Amino acid sequence: MSTVRQRISDNADKAETEDNKNAPKEEEEETPEGLDLSGSLLPQATDQTSEVLDSALKTLPPRWRNWIVRGIFSLVMIFSFFFLIYLGPLALMLLILVIQLKCFNEIITIGYVVYRSHDLPWFRTLSWYFLFASDYFLYGENIIDRFGLLLSRDDFLEPFVKYHRFISMCLYMAGLMGFVFSLVKKHYLQQFTLFGWTHVTLLIVVTQSHFITNNIFEGLIWFFMSTSLIICNDIWAYIFGFFFGKTPLIKLSPKKTWEGFIGGAFATLIYGIIGSYILMQYDYFVCPAEYSPELGSVSMQCDPRPRVFTLQEYNLPQTIKNIFFLFGIPKTTYWTYPFFFHCIVFSLFASVIGPFGGFFASGFKRAFKIKDFGDTIPGHGGLMDRFDCQLLMGTFVYVYILCFIRAPNPNKLLQHVMMLKPEEQLDFYTKLTDELMKRGILGQ
Amino acid sequence: MSTVRQRISDNADKAETEDNKNAPKEEEEETPEGLDLSGSLLPQATDQTSEVLDSALKTLPPRWRNWIVRGIFSLVMIFSFFFLIYLGPLALMLLILVIQLKCFNEIITIGYVVYRSHDLPWFRTLSWYFLFASDYFLYGENIIDRFGLLLSRDDFLEPFVKYHRFISMCLYMAGLMGFVFSLVKKHYLQQFTLFGWTHVTLLIVVTQSHFITNNIFEGLIWFFMSTSLIICNDIWAYIFGFFFGKTPLIKLSPKKTWEGFIGGAFATLIYGIIGSYILMQYDYFVCPAEYSPELGSVSMQCDPRPRVFTLQEYNLPQTIKNIFFLFGIPKTTYWTYPFFFHCIVFSLFASVIGPFGGFFASGFKRAFKIKDFGDTIPGHGGLMDRFDCQLLMGTFVYVYILCFIRAPNPNKLLQHVMMLKPEEQLDFYTKLTDELMKRGILGQ
């Protein structure tokens, strides 16, 4: 037995005696013999805390030790998160990139081990190459969407802005050709399986994390509320389940209960309303991140604020109007922030649909007989174990913004005009001047 | 042995004795035992021609019979194709939809058989549901992009136009939840494998065929040239290979030769230039399909023609200028259609990169030890066998148009600006003025 295997299987033995929350105990599932699901080489949550922490906690029983480690690292993550929020959208974008790389690595490693592809030529290189091509495309789209005008002023960068999609496609097609060249007899099946594996991972991790990045630039409140609603729901569902949990919710996650589910949903709703009210007070959270030529950097100010964060008058529902009328109160409208409505929708999504991301991930882990996606965060498992629900939420908020919030963006329109030929730009300018004068928007 | 198995294995025996172009003869590949690669239930090209044809050709040796069947069905396909071109873009869009459904079905069936999922609950339903959700999204995007303004005039359709992406996302998420609910112990691994299988198929077949649909609406010439270049290259590479082929090109497709590859490339280039010159004469091919309110239908006329199909003056390369100068000819420019340049690029792509779609498909078929994707077209195999290279080409042309051809439409932009609020319009105006001055387009 090699030393690596030795160490990992030692750890596995140790873990057996502890409180294994999600470990699939039943081994009755049929496993095709070609697949290596023994898990002997898969990275597992090994409870490998740093040595300092280890020696400090040595005297405690393992169950308690695990709790404390989990708690400490939860706090560490929450504080790092706040610090990055303070640093601003670019730092958060980097955070998402790092998380995405790590999640991709975790999932690819599982495929790599399960399909015993250690001797496959180029597989890892190709996987990372496809990741690179996808990220080049998606981050490029993001950046061009926000800062395209600025970037295209630079002679060197201009073609990269203008032909971004074409360059991305060439990168991808080169990868595809590389894959075809890398095909070797006897391994076709493995190679195509891993090709599929890589692409599904790209679809799940990379595309969705691109949506999250987009939410960051739309205004930090969108990003912060969506992520914290999921975290809040996780924590409160756990607490409610711990104290009142009786009725099991779904077979896939035997520890989840209806009590936790409902309690979590209520707590998330309340948090959503209070949290969004507090954050709405700050320009820093409310304004979309845009490049400001005056500051020479990304600005987090806006004037006026987007309509969704300003008080609006709404009609009261007819029933309530009638009740008020009975009491002689002449109130027929009320004032509120539109964002409240959106936040209620997000809270419901975070507590009702969001958990399906987690169920999906636990089904996946059971399929491959692994406990966790990795051992990145002591006490928590892999990064993917923490972010499974975040991905679904991020996608929801992204599409929600796209359909219900985003009005045509003047900056983007300007960017499109700048893509016209000079004579067309001039033509457009005169037409616009005429039109604005006709409407009396432009004086004289 | 069931009758189905009996029939298929009979056919397989018969096929063995014939000229099996791509049949993987070597059986040394390791197959994980969980997978059923015996192919006994996979639909194979069974040479099942219609009975009339069969009895007419009975006296011929099988090898010739196969040739004649293949030839006849090639002609049938080519004539049907021309007939659909005559019917116009909507008929072609339906053609692409039908081909896409059939290709999806072929690939899903392979997954279904290989992973022995006959008893899996809901698998087929879910696969088709995901296809439906993807097509709803992609066709919707296409139609809204072209006819959105028209459709949103209708009160019933307006929300479908406005919230298209949100509705699509809800459809998809419902499918994801359905998948999670359909998970059953003992089958997790199969179910996740088939989930991945379905999604990779969607990525390869559905997304790319959506790009092809887009090309149709961009002007039939884009669609016609891109598809016919691939067909032309297929045919000529075959002919050159047949007569001059000596040097094998790539292990994956042992029948392909360098001679065929190079000969095919030349023939394709020549066809590209002649073909595009002829088609450019007709408005029907050149104009993008747009809804015309006067006609009350889709119009295939345009005035002026897109710039890419009109004669333009270009500078001669310096070397040629020098030569002309030596001979005392004062020529420094020449006139040509920009579309020629694009068509040369497409021809090169069709003959150099396009075949990789075919290599990819033949690798895939070898991985799963199948001869063809199905038996839809007598003499040819499955639809996927004919369209593997078309997909790659369609994507290339789509992105090419996006980056190099499609100019933002000034009138459409003006319309968007007029949808802004008055103060935003003014703001846009000042920003535009600044930007144009900076670039020296606007005097002073």
mmCIF file with all atom_site columns, N, CA and C in Angstrom, chain A residues 29 32 34-35 153 163 165-166 169 179 188-189 192 360 363-364 368 396 402-404 408 411 420 425 429 433 435-436 439 441, chain B residues 29 32 34-35 163 165-166 169 179 188-189 192 360 363-364 368 396 402-404 408 411 418 420 425 429 431 433 435-436 441:
data_model
loop_
_atom_site.group_PDB
_atom_site.id
_atom_site.type_symbol
_atom_site.label_atom_id
_atom_site.label_alt_id
_atom_site.label_comp_id
_atom_site.label_asym_id
_atom_site.label_entity_id
_atom_site.label_seq_id
_atom_site.pdbx_PDB_ins_code
_atom_site.Cartn_x
_atom_site.Cartn_y
_atom_site.Cartn_z
_atom_site.occupancy
_atom_site.B_iso_or_equiv
_atom_site.pdbx_formal_charge
_atom_site.auth_seq_id
_atom_site.auth_comp_id
_atom_site.auth_asym_id
_atom_site.auth_atom_id
_atom_site.pdbx_PDB_model_num
ATOM 1   N N  . GLU A 1 29  ? -25.662 -0.546 -3.695  1.00 0.00 ? 29  GLU A N  1
ATOM 2   C CA . GLU A 1 29  ? -25.761 -0.107 -5.084  1.00 0.00 ? 29  GLU A CA 1
ATOM 3   C C  . GLU A 1 29  ? -24.845 -0.921 -5.990  1.00 0.00 ? 29  GLU A C  1
ATOM 4   N N  . PRO A 1 32  ? -20.791 -0.677 -11.753 1.00 0.00 ? 32  PRO A N  1
ATOM 5   C CA . PRO A 1 32  ? -20.153 -1.289 -12.917 1.00 0.00 ? 32  PRO A CA 1
ATOM 6   C C  . PRO A 1 32  ? -18.694 -1.557 -12.577 1.00 0.00 ? 32  PRO A C  1
ATOM 7   N N  . GLY A 1 34  ? -16.021 -1.585 -14.156 1.00 0.00 ? 34  GLY A N  1
ATOM 8   C CA . GLY A 1 34  ? -14.977 -0.758 -14.736 1.00 0.00 ? 34  GLY A CA 1
ATOM 9   C C  . GLY A 1 34  ? -14.677 0.495  -13.925 1.00 0.00 ? 34  GLY A C  1
ATOM 10  N N  . LEU A 1 35  ? -15.606 0.869  -13.049 1.00 0.00 ? 35  LEU A N  1
ATOM 11  C CA . LEU A 1 35  ? -15.419 2.118  -12.321 1.00 0.00 ? 35  LEU A CA 1
ATOM 12  C C  . LEU A 1 35  ? -14.809 1.846  -10.950 1.00 0.00 ? 35  LEU A C  1
ATOM 13  N N  . ARG A 1 153 ? -10.880 51.940 -26.280 1.00 0.00 ? 153 ARG A N  1
ATOM 14  C CA . ARG A 1 153 ? -10.091 53.135 -26.596 1.00 0.00 ? 153 ARG A CA 1
ATOM 15  C C  . ARG A 1 153 ? -8.618  52.784 -26.750 1.00 0.00 ? 153 ARG A C  1
ATOM 16  N N  . TYR A 1 163 ? -13.542 41.426 -31.423 1.00 0.00 ? 163 TYR A N  1
ATOM 17  C CA . TYR A 1 163 ? -13.641 40.057 -31.936 1.00 0.00 ? 163 TYR A CA 1
ATOM 18  C C  . TYR A 1 163 ? -13.637 39.033 -30.816 1.00 0.00 ? 163 TYR A C  1
ATOM 19  N N  . ARG A 1 165 ? -15.840 37.194 -29.278 1.00 0.00 ? 165 ARG A N  1
ATOM 20  C CA . ARG A 1 165 ? -16.524 35.911 -29.443 1.00 0.00 ? 165 ARG A CA 1
ATOM 21  C C  . ARG A 1 165 ? -15.829 35.024 -30.464 1.00 0.00 ? 165 ARG A C  1
ATOM 22  N N  . PHE A 1 166 ? -15.284 35.663 -31.486 1.00 0.00 ? 166 PHE A N  1
ATOM 23  C CA . PHE A 1 166 ? -14.581 34.893 -32.494 1.00 0.00 ? 166 PHE A CA 1
ATOM 24  C C  . PHE A 1 166 ? -13.312 34.268 -31.904 1.00 0.00 ? 166 PHE A C  1
ATOM 25  N N  . MET A 1 169 ? -14.231 31.425 -29.715 1.00 0.00 ? 169 MET A N  1
ATOM 26  C CA . MET A 1 169 ? -14.610 30.232 -30.467 1.00 0.00 ? 169 MET A CA 1
ATOM 27  C C  . MET A 1 169 ? -13.371 29.523 -31.016 1.00 0.00 ? 169 MET A C  1
ATOM 28  N N  . PHE A 1 179 ? -8.451  17.535 -28.496 1.00 0.00 ? 179 PHE A N  1
ATOM 29  C CA . PHE A 1 179 ? -9.102  16.329 -27.972 1.00 0.00 ? 179 PHE A CA 1
ATOM 30  C C  . PHE A 1 179 ? -9.091  15.211 -29.011 1.00 0.00 ? 179 PHE A C  1
ATOM 31  N N  . TYR A 1 188 ? -10.773 5.110  -25.951 1.00 0.00 ? 188 TYR A N  1
ATOM 32  C CA . TYR A 1 188 ? -11.846 5.958  -26.482 1.00 0.00 ? 188 TYR A CA 1
ATOM 33  C C  . TYR A 1 188 ? -12.962 6.198  -25.483 1.00 0.00 ? 188 TYR A C  1
ATOM 34  N N  . LEU A 1 189 ? -13.444 5.121  -24.889 1.00 0.00 ? 189 LEU A N  1
ATOM 35  C CA . LEU A 1 189 ? -14.611 5.242  -24.024 1.00 0.00 ? 189 LEU A CA 1
ATOM 36  C C  . LEU A 1 189 ? -14.315 6.147  -22.835 1.00 0.00 ? 189 LEU A C  1
ATOM 37  N N  . PHE A 1 192 ? -13.991 9.842  -24.030 1.00 0.00 ? 192 PHE A N  1
ATOM 38  C CA . PHE A 1 192 ? -15.263 10.521 -24.290 1.00 0.00 ? 192 PHE A CA 1
ATOM 39  C C  . PHE A 1 192 ? -16.044 10.746 -23.006 1.00 0.00 ? 192 PHE A C  1
ATOM 40  N N  . PHE A 1 360 ? -29.227 17.729 -5.273  1.00 0.00 ? 360 PHE A N  1
ATOM 41  C CA . PHE A 1 360 ? -28.543 17.289 -6.487  1.00 0.00 ? 360 PHE A CA 1
ATOM 42  C C  . PHE A 1 360 ? -27.116 16.877 -6.144  1.00 0.00 ? 360 PHE A C  1
ATOM 43  N N  . GLY A 1 363 ? -27.030 13.671 -4.143  1.00 0.00 ? 363 GLY A N  1
ATOM 44  C CA . GLY A 1 363 ? -27.240 12.519 -5.024  1.00 0.00 ? 363 GLY A CA 1
ATOM 45  C C  . GLY A 1 363 ? -25.974 12.178 -5.785  1.00 0.00 ? 363 GLY A C  1
ATOM 46  N N  . PHE A 1 364 ? -25.314 13.202 -6.276  1.00 0.00 ? 364 PHE A N  1
ATOM 47  C CA . PHE A 1 364 ? -24.067 13.014 -7.028  1.00 0.00 ? 364 PHE A CA 1
ATOM 48  C C  . PHE A 1 364 ? -23.016 12.326 -6.159  1.00 0.00 ? 364 PHE A C  1
ATOM 49  N N  . PHE A 1 368 ? -21.256 8.422  -6.606  1.00 0.00 ? 368 PHE A N  1
ATOM 50  C CA . PHE A 1 368 ? -19.840 8.082  -6.687  1.00 0.00 ? 368 PHE A CA 1
ATOM 51  C C  . PHE A 1 368 ? -19.275 7.655  -5.343  1.00 0.00 ? 368 PHE A C  1
ATOM 52  N N  . PHE A 1 396 ? -30.659 32.121 -10.734 1.00 0.00 ? 396 PHE A N  1
ATOM 53  C CA . PHE A 1 396 ? -32.011 32.666 -10.592 1.00 0.00 ? 396 PHE A CA 1
ATOM 54  C C  . PHE A 1 396 ? -31.971 34.188 -10.530 1.00 0.00 ? 396 PHE A C  1
ATOM 55  N N  . LEU A 1 402 ? -32.229 40.280 -15.253 1.00 0.00 ? 402 LEU A N  1
ATOM 56  C CA . LEU A 1 402 ? -32.301 40.454 -16.701 1.00 0.00 ? 402 LEU A CA 1
ATOM 57  C C  . LEU A 1 402 ? -33.733 40.747 -17.152 1.00 0.00 ? 402 LEU A C  1
ATOM 58  N N  . CYS A 1 403 ? -34.708 40.037 -16.562 1.00 0.00 ? 403 CYS A N  1
ATOM 59  C CA . CYS A 1 403 ? -36.089 40.135 -17.040 1.00 0.00 ? 403 CYS A CA 1
ATOM 60  C C  . CYS A 1 403 ? -36.885 41.215 -16.344 1.00 0.00 ? 403 CYS A C  1
ATOM 61  N N  . PHE A 1 404 ? -36.627 41.434 -15.053 1.00 0.00 ? 404 PHE A N  1
ATOM 62  C CA . PHE A 1 404 ? -37.514 42.317 -14.308 1.00 0.00 ? 404 PHE A CA 1
ATOM 63  C C  . PHE A 1 404 ? -36.880 43.637 -13.898 1.00 0.00 ? 404 PHE A C  1
ATOM 64  N N  . PRO A 1 408 ? -33.037 49.359 -20.436 1.00 0.00 ? 408 PRO A N  1
ATOM 65  C CA . PRO A 1 408 ? -31.971 49.569 -21.412 1.00 0.00 ? 408 PRO A CA 1
ATOM 66  C C  . PRO A 1 408 ? -30.905 50.479 -20.813 1.00 0.00 ? 408 PRO A C  1
ATOM 67  N N  . ASN A 1 411 ? -25.193 53.348 -21.175 1.00 0.00 ? 411 ASN A N  1
ATOM 68  C CA . ASN A 1 411 ? -23.778 53.104 -21.479 1.00 0.00 ? 411 ASN A CA 1
ATOM 69  C C  . ASN A 1 411 ? -23.594 52.029 -22.540 1.00 0.00 ? 411 ASN A C  1
ATOM 70  N N  . LEU A 1 420 ? -20.319 51.525 -34.662 1.00 0.00 ? 420 LEU A N  1
ATOM 71  C CA . LEU A 1 420 ? -20.680 51.880 -36.034 1.00 0.00 ? 420 LEU A CA 1
ATOM 72  C C  . LEU A 1 420 ? -19.479 52.489 -36.740 1.00 0.00 ? 420 LEU A C  1
ATOM 73  N N  . GLN A 1 425 ? -21.813 56.975 -37.384 1.00 0.00 ? 425 GLN A N  1
ATOM 74  C CA . GLN A 1 425 ? -21.885 57.613 -36.070 1.00 0.00 ? 425 GLN A CA 1
ATOM 75  C C  . GLN A 1 425 ? -22.355 59.051 -36.210 1.00 0.00 ? 425 GLN A C  1
ATOM 76  N N  . TYR A 1 429 ? -25.722 60.700 -34.911 1.00 0.00 ? 429 TYR A N  1
ATOM 77  C CA . TYR A 1 429 ? -25.682 61.898 -34.054 1.00 0.00 ? 429 TYR A CA 1
ATOM 78  C C  . TYR A 1 429 ? -26.655 62.969 -34.541 1.00 0.00 ? 429 TYR A C  1
ATOM 79  N N  . THR A 1 433 ? -29.946 64.290 -32.597 1.00 0.00 ? 433 THR A N  1
ATOM 80  C CA . THR A 1 433 ? -30.126 65.714 -32.288 1.00 0.00 ? 433 THR A CA 1
ATOM 81  C C  . THR A 1 433 ? -31.498 66.190 -32.763 1.00 0.00 ? 433 THR A C  1
ATOM 82  N N  . GLU A 1 435 ? -34.202 64.444 -33.388 1.00 0.00 ? 435 GLU A N  1
ATOM 83  C CA . GLU A 1 435 ? -35.269 63.775 -32.640 1.00 0.00 ? 435 GLU A CA 1
ATOM 84  C C  . GLU A 1 435 ? -35.448 64.418 -31.259 1.00 0.00 ? 435 GLU A C  1
ATOM 85  N N  . LEU A 1 436 ? -34.313 64.688 -30.599 1.00 0.00 ? 436 LEU A N  1
ATOM 86  C CA . LEU A 1 436 ? -34.390 65.263 -29.252 1.00 0.00 ? 436 LEU A CA 1
ATOM 87  C C  . LEU A 1 436 ? -34.922 66.694 -29.295 1.00 0.00 ? 436 LEU A C  1
ATOM 88  N N  . ARG A 1 439 ? -38.639 66.631 -29.699 1.00 0.00 ? 439 ARG A N  1
ATOM 89  C CA . ARG A 1 439 ? -39.338 66.290 -28.454 1.00 0.00 ? 439 ARG A CA 1
ATOM 90  C C  . ARG A 1 439 ? -39.135 67.335 -27.374 1.00 0.00 ? 439 ARG A C  1
ATOM 91  N N  . ILE A 1 441 ? -36.512 67.957 -25.755 1.00 0.00 ? 441 ILE A N  1
ATOM 92  C CA . ILE A 1 441 ? -35.589 67.562 -24.685 1.00 0.00 ? 441 ILE A CA 1
ATOM 93  C C  . ILE A 1 441 ? -34.303 68.359 -24.801 1.00 0.00 ? 441 ILE A C  1
ATOM 94  N N  . GLU B 1 29  ? -10.250 -3.143 -27.164 1.00 0.00 ? 29  GLU B N  1
ATOM 95  C CA . GLU B 1 29  ? -10.505 -2.112 -26.151 1.00 0.00 ? 29  GLU B CA 1
ATOM 96  C C  . GLU B 1 29  ? -11.117 -2.701 -24.878 1.00 0.00 ? 29  GLU B C  1
ATOM 97  N N  . PRO B 1 32  ? -15.526 -1.425 -19.513 1.00 0.00 ? 32  PRO B N  1
ATOM 98  C CA . PRO B 1 32  ? -15.982 -1.630 -18.138 1.00 0.00 ? 32  PRO B CA 1
ATOM 99  C C  . PRO B 1 32  ? -17.180 -2.571 -18.180 1.00 0.00 ? 32  PRO B C  1
ATOM 100 N N  . GLY B 1 34  ? -19.763 -2.926 -16.491 1.00 0.00 ? 34  GLY B N  1
ATOM 101 C CA . GLY B 1 34  ? -21.106 -2.415 -16.258 1.00 0.00 ? 34  GLY B CA 1
ATOM 102 C C  . GLY B 1 34  ? -21.778 -1.924 -17.530 1.00 0.00 ? 34  GLY B C  1
ATOM 103 N N  . LEU B 1 35  ? -21.013 -1.681 -18.567 1.00 0.00 ? 35  LEU B N  1
ATOM 104 C CA . LEU B 1 35  ? -21.592 -1.106 -19.771 1.00 0.00 ? 35  LEU B CA 1
ATOM 105 C C  . LEU B 1 35  ? -21.890 -2.187 -20.794 1.00 0.00 ? 35  LEU B C  1
ATOM 106 N N  . TYR B 1 163 ? -40.750 38.230 -20.761 1.00 0.00 ? 163 TYR B N  1
ATOM 107 C CA . TYR B 1 163 ? -40.173 37.414 -19.689 1.00 0.00 ? 163 TYR B CA 1
ATOM 108 C C  . TYR B 1 163 ? -39.663 36.086 -20.218 1.00 0.00 ? 163 TYR B C  1
ATOM 109 N N  . ARG B 1 165 ? -36.782 34.781 -20.945 1.00 0.00 ? 165 ARG B N  1
ATOM 110 C CA . ARG B 1 165 ? -35.674 34.095 -20.275 1.00 0.00 ? 165 ARG B CA 1
ATOM 111 C C  . ARG B 1 165 ? -36.074 33.579 -18.905 1.00 0.00 ? 165 ARG B C  1
ATOM 112 N N  . PHE B 1 166 ? -36.915 34.346 -18.242 1.00 0.00 ? 166 PHE B N  1
ATOM 113 C CA . PHE B 1 166 ? -37.351 33.909 -16.917 1.00 0.00 ? 166 PHE B CA 1
ATOM 114 C C  . PHE B 1 166 ? -38.209 32.644 -17.029 1.00 0.00 ? 166 PHE B C  1
ATOM 115 N N  . MET B 1 169 ? -36.029 29.732 -17.745 1.00 0.00 ? 169 MET B N  1
ATOM 116 C CA . MET B 1 169 ? -35.295 29.273 -16.571 1.00 0.00 ? 169 MET B CA 1
ATOM 117 C C  . MET B 1 169 ? -36.206 28.469 -15.653 1.00 0.00 ? 169 MET B C  1
ATOM 118 N N  . PHE B 1 179 ? -35.712 15.814 -11.902 1.00 0.00 ? 179 PHE B N  1
ATOM 119 C CA . PHE B 1 179 ? -34.595 14.872 -11.877 1.00 0.00 ? 179 PHE B CA 1
ATOM 120 C C  . PHE B 1 179 ? -34.279 14.442 -10.447 1.00 0.00 ? 179 PHE B C  1
ATOM 121 N N  . TYR B 1 188 ? -28.441 5.657  -8.694  1.00 0.00 ? 188 TYR B N  1
ATOM 122 C CA . TYR B 1 188 ? -27.845 6.995  -8.707  1.00 0.00 ? 188 TYR B CA 1
ATOM 123 C C  . TYR B 1 188 ? -26.822 7.166  -9.823  1.00 0.00 ? 188 TYR B C  1
ATOM 124 N N  . LEU B 1 189 ? -25.874 6.231  -9.880  1.00 0.00 ? 189 LEU B N  1
ATOM 125 C CA . LEU B 1 189 ? -24.773 6.390  -10.824 1.00 0.00 ? 189 LEU B CA 1
ATOM 126 C C  . LEU B 1 189 ? -25.289 6.447  -12.256 1.00 0.00 ? 189 LEU B C  1
ATOM 127 N N  . PHE B 1 192 ? -27.178 9.803  -12.862 1.00 0.00 ? 192 PHE B N  1
ATOM 128 C CA . PHE B 1 192 ? -26.308 10.971 -13.069 1.00 0.00 ? 192 PHE B CA 1
ATOM 129 C C  . PHE B 1 192 ? -25.560 10.874 -14.393 1.00 0.00 ? 192 PHE B C  1
ATOM 130 N N  . PHE B 1 360 ? -14.492 13.494 -34.582 1.00 0.00 ? 360 PHE B N  1
ATOM 131 C CA . PHE B 1 360 ? -15.054 13.428 -33.237 1.00 0.00 ? 360 PHE B CA 1
ATOM 132 C C  . PHE B 1 360 ? -16.163 12.376 -33.209 1.00 0.00 ? 360 PHE B C  1
ATOM 133 N N  . GLY B 1 363 ? -14.773 8.868  -33.505 1.00 0.00 ? 363 GLY B N  1
ATOM 134 C CA . GLY B 1 363 ? -14.211 8.446  -32.218 1.00 0.00 ? 363 GLY B CA 1
ATOM 135 C C  . GLY B 1 363 ? -15.313 8.026  -31.265 1.00 0.00 ? 363 GLY B C  1
ATOM 136 N N  . PHE B 1 364 ? -16.367 8.818  -31.232 1.00 0.00 ? 364 PHE B N  1
ATOM 137 C CA . PHE B 1 364 ? -17.503 8.518  -30.354 1.00 0.00 ? 364 PHE B CA 1
ATOM 138 C C  . PHE B 1 364 ? -18.107 7.156  -30.695 1.00 0.00 ? 364 PHE B C  1
ATOM 139 N N  . PHE B 1 368 ? -18.217 3.570  -28.331 1.00 0.00 ? 368 PHE B N  1
ATOM 140 C CA . PHE B 1 368 ? -19.373 2.766  -27.958 1.00 0.00 ? 368 PHE B CA 1
ATOM 141 C C  . PHE B 1 368 ? -19.593 1.591  -28.900 1.00 0.00 ? 368 PHE B C  1
ATOM 142 N N  . PHE B 1 396 ? -19.392 28.009 -36.483 1.00 0.00 ? 396 PHE B N  1
ATOM 143 C CA . PHE B 1 396 ? -18.359 28.908 -36.988 1.00 0.00 ? 396 PHE B CA 1
ATOM 144 C C  . PHE B 1 396 ? -18.975 30.081 -37.742 1.00 0.00 ? 396 PHE B C  1
ATOM 145 N N  . LEU B 1 402 ? -21.588 37.203 -36.386 1.00 0.00 ? 402 LEU B N  1
ATOM 146 C CA . LEU B 1 402 ? -21.726 38.032 -35.186 1.00 0.00 ? 402 LEU B CA 1
ATOM 147 C C  . LEU B 1 402 ? -20.582 39.026 -35.057 1.00 0.00 ? 402 LEU B C  1
ATOM 148 N N  . CYS B 1 403 ? -19.354 38.562 -35.350 1.00 0.00 ? 403 CYS B N  1
ATOM 149 C CA . CYS B 1 403 ? -18.182 39.405 -35.112 1.00 0.00 ? 403 CYS B CA 1
ATOM 150 C C  . CYS B 1 403 ? -17.801 40.256 -36.313 1.00 0.00 ? 403 CYS B C  1
ATOM 151 N N  . PHE B 1 404 ? -17.982 39.722 -37.515 1.00 0.00 ? 404 PHE B N  1
ATOM 152 C CA . PHE B 1 404 ? -17.435 40.427 -38.666 1.00 0.00 ? 404 PHE B CA 1
ATOM 153 C C  . PHE B 1 404 ? -18.493 41.036 -39.575 1.00 0.00 ? 404 PHE B C  1
ATOM 154 N N  . PRO B 1 408 ? -24.320 46.951 -35.957 1.00 0.00 ? 408 PRO B N  1
ATOM 155 C CA . PRO B 1 408 ? -25.479 47.414 -35.212 1.00 0.00 ? 408 PRO B CA 1
ATOM 156 C C  . PRO B 1 408 ? -26.317 48.278 -36.142 1.00 0.00 ? 408 PRO B C  1
ATOM 157 N N  . ASN B 1 411 ? -30.935 52.565 -36.940 1.00 0.00 ? 411 ASN B N  1
ATOM 158 C CA . ASN B 1 411 ? -32.334 52.874 -36.651 1.00 0.00 ? 411 ASN B CA 1
ATOM 159 C C  . ASN B 1 411 ? -32.835 52.161 -35.403 1.00 0.00 ? 411 ASN B C  1
ATOM 160 N N  . MET B 1 418 ? -34.740 56.122 -27.684 1.00 0.00 ? 418 MET B N  1
ATOM 161 C CA . MET B 1 418 ? -36.008 56.806 -27.470 1.00 0.00 ? 418 MET B CA 1
ATOM 162 C C  . MET B 1 418 ? -36.854 56.121 -26.395 1.00 0.00 ? 418 MET B C  1
ATOM 163 N N  . LEU B 1 420 ? -35.577 55.332 -23.504 1.00 0.00 ? 420 LEU B N  1
ATOM 164 C CA . LEU B 1 420 ? -35.051 55.794 -22.220 1.00 0.00 ? 420 LEU B CA 1
ATOM 165 C C  . LEU B 1 420 ? -35.926 56.926 -21.684 1.00 0.00 ? 420 LEU B C  1
ATOM 166 N N  . GLN B 1 425 ? -32.007 60.303 -21.793 1.00 0.00 ? 425 GLN B N  1
ATOM 167 C CA . GLN B 1 425 ? -31.757 60.626 -23.197 1.00 0.00 ? 425 GLN B CA 1
ATOM 168 C C  . GLN B 1 425 ? -30.776 61.788 -23.303 1.00 0.00 ? 425 GLN B C  1
ATOM 169 N N  . TYR B 1 429 ? -27.051 61.851 -24.748 1.00 0.00 ? 429 TYR B N  1
ATOM 170 C CA . TYR B 1 429 ? -26.656 62.801 -25.790 1.00 0.00 ? 429 TYR B CA 1
ATOM 171 C C  . TYR B 1 429 ? -25.321 63.470 -25.454 1.00 0.00 ? 429 TYR B C  1
ATOM 172 N N  . LYS B 1 431 ? -22.992 62.433 -23.381 1.00 0.00 ? 431 LYS B N  1
ATOM 173 C CA . LYS B 1 431 ? -21.918 61.431 -23.413 1.00 0.00 ? 431 LYS B CA 1
ATOM 174 C C  . LYS B 1 431 ? -21.493 61.134 -24.853 1.00 0.00 ? 431 LYS B C  1
ATOM 175 N N  . THR B 1 433 ? -21.795 63.100 -27.452 1.00 0.00 ? 433 THR B N  1
ATOM 176 C CA . THR B 1 433 ? -21.078 64.257 -27.969 1.00 0.00 ? 433 THR B CA 1
ATOM 177 C C  . THR B 1 433 ? -19.614 64.221 -27.524 1.00 0.00 ? 433 THR B C  1
ATOM 178 N N  . GLU B 1 435 ? -17.791 61.684 -26.505 1.00 0.00 ? 435 GLU B N  1
ATOM 179 C CA . GLU B 1 435 ? -17.079 60.559 -27.079 1.00 0.00 ? 435 GLU B CA 1
ATOM 180 C C  . GLU B 1 435 ? -16.706 60.835 -28.543 1.00 0.00 ? 435 GLU B C  1
ATOM 181 N N  . LEU B 1 436 ? -17.653 61.407 -29.288 1.00 0.00 ? 436 LEU B N  1
ATOM 182 C CA . LEU B 1 436 ? -17.407 61.682 -30.708 1.00 0.00 ? 436 LEU B CA 1
ATOM 183 C C  . LEU B 1 436 ? -16.343 62.761 -30.871 1.00 0.00 ? 436 LEU B C  1
ATOM 184 N N  . ILE B 1 441 ? -14.446 62.690 -34.491 1.00 0.00 ? 441 ILE B N  1
ATOM 185 C CA . ILE B 1 441 ? -15.478 62.517 -35.515 1.00 0.00 ? 441 ILE B CA 1
ATOM 186 C C  . ILE B 1 441 ? -16.343 63.771 -35.586 1.00 0.00 ? 441 ILE B C  1
#
